[in-house]
């Protein structure tokens, strides 16, 4: 029985330690720099940008000719607030068509 209690304590300790391991999550869509290079300022249309980069994360509220591609990576440990590791925003502004 004593061995059972000792192994049980070790199992509880290992479970508690593994729960404290940081978890990294990624949200959004960040286009590759090589793919962004395919966009030609003043020449690429909305359709071409949509084909190359995909659907934007959001569009401008007051100016509909702006597309935003946003991404972020966060790290969370146990019950603590997530820590922002990286945030990237790419804005594509179209000429008024």
Protein backbone atom coordinates (compact mmCIF):
# COMPACT_ATOMS: atom_id res chain seq x y z
CA UNK A 1 0.00 0.00 0.00
CA UNK A 2 2.86 2.38 0.80
CA UNK A 3 4.22 1.96 -2.74
CA UNK A 4 0.78 2.77 -4.14
CA UNK A 5 0.64 6.06 -2.16
CA UNK A 6 4.16 7.03 -3.25
CA UNK A 7 3.38 6.38 -6.92
CA UNK A 8 0.11 8.27 -6.57
CA UNK A 9 1.93 11.31 -5.17
CA UNK A 10 4.44 11.22 -8.01
CA UNK A 11 1.62 11.00 -10.55
CA UNK A 12 -0.15 14.00 -8.98
CA UNK A 13 3.09 15.99 -8.93
CA UNK A 14 3.83 15.22 -12.60
CA UNK A 15 0.28 16.13 -13.58
CA UNK A 16 0.52 19.47 -11.78
CA UNK A 17 3.85 20.29 -13.41
CA UNK A 18 2.63 19.45 -16.90
CA UNK A 19 -0.40 21.72 -16.40
CA UNK A 20 2.01 24.64 -15.91
CA UNK A 21 3.73 24.19 -19.27
CA UNK A 22 3.23 27.24 -21.52
CA UNK A 23 0.88 26.86 -24.48
CA UNK A 24 1.56 28.93 -27.60
CA UNK A 25 -1.39 29.72 -29.85
CA UNK A 26 -1.53 31.41 -33.23
CA UNK A 27 -4.53 33.31 -34.57
CA UNK A 28 -5.16 35.00 -37.88
CA UNK A 29 -3.47 34.82 -41.24
CA UNK A 30 -0.06 36.26 -42.05
CA UNK A 31 0.90 36.13 -45.74
CA UNK A 32 4.40 34.94 -46.61
CA UNK A 33 6.78 37.70 -47.77
CA UNK A 34 7.26 35.84 -51.08
CA UNK A 35 3.50 35.86 -51.67
CA UNK A 36 3.29 39.56 -50.74
CA UNK A 37 5.94 40.26 -53.38
CA UNK A 38 3.46 39.05 -56.03
CA UNK A 39 1.23 42.06 -55.27
CA UNK A 40 2.09 44.94 -57.58
CA UNK A 41 1.17 48.36 -56.15
CA UNK A 42 -1.06 50.28 -58.54
CA UNK A 43 -1.60 47.23 -60.77
CA UNK A 44 -3.08 44.36 -58.73
CA UNK A 45 -6.87 44.34 -58.50
CA UNK A 46 -8.96 43.25 -55.53
CA UNK A 47 -9.69 39.99 -57.30
CA UNK A 48 -5.97 39.30 -57.83
CA UNK A 49 -5.11 40.17 -54.23
CA UNK A 50 -7.92 37.93 -52.99
CA UNK A 51 -6.68 35.08 -55.17
CA UNK A 52 -3.08 35.44 -53.98
CA UNK A 53 -3.59 36.29 -50.28
CA UNK A 54 -7.05 34.92 -49.58
CA UNK A 55 -9.88 36.58 -47.71
CA UNK A 56 -8.73 39.47 -45.49
CA UNK A 57 -9.11 39.34 -41.72
CA UNK A 58 -11.16 42.53 -41.92
CA UNK A 59 -11.85 45.53 -44.15
CA UNK A 60 -11.74 49.22 -43.38
CA UNK A 61 -14.84 50.52 -41.63
CA UNK A 62 -14.80 54.06 -42.94
CA UNK A 63 -12.78 53.35 -46.06
CA UNK A 64 -13.80 50.12 -47.73
CA UNK A 65 -10.78 50.19 -50.03
CA UNK A 66 -8.46 48.88 -47.28
CA UNK A 67 -7.96 45.18 -46.52
CA UNK A 68 -6.21 44.06 -43.34
CA UNK A 69 -4.45 40.74 -42.80
CA UNK A 70 -3.76 40.29 -39.08
CA UNK A 71 -2.07 37.59 -37.04
CA UNK A 72 -0.78 37.16 -33.52
CA UNK A 73 0.97 34.58 -31.37
CA UNK A 74 0.37 34.37 -27.64
CA UNK A 75 1.78 32.28 -24.81
CA UNK A 76 -0.37 31.23 -21.87
CA UNK A 77 0.82 29.52 -18.71
CA UNK A 78 -1.82 27.88 -16.52
CA UNK A 79 -4.40 30.45 -15.39
CA UNK A 80 -2.29 33.57 -16.03
CA UNK A 81 -3.13 36.20 -18.63
CA UNK A 82 -1.81 35.38 -22.11
CA UNK A 83 1.46 37.07 -23.06
CA UNK A 84 1.61 38.59 -26.55
CA UNK A 85 4.65 37.23 -28.39
CA UNK A 86 4.08 38.72 -31.82
CA UNK A 87 1.45 40.70 -33.71
CA UNK A 88 1.61 41.49 -37.42
CA UNK A 89 -0.74 43.62 -39.52
CA UNK A 90 -0.54 43.96 -43.29
CA UNK A 91 -2.74 46.66 -44.85
CA UNK A 92 -3.52 46.59 -48.57
CA UNK A 93 -4.95 49.89 -49.86
CA UNK A 94 -6.72 49.83 -53.23
CA UNK A 95 -7.11 52.80 -55.55
CA UNK A 96 -10.73 53.93 -55.78
CA UNK A 97 -12.20 51.96 -58.66
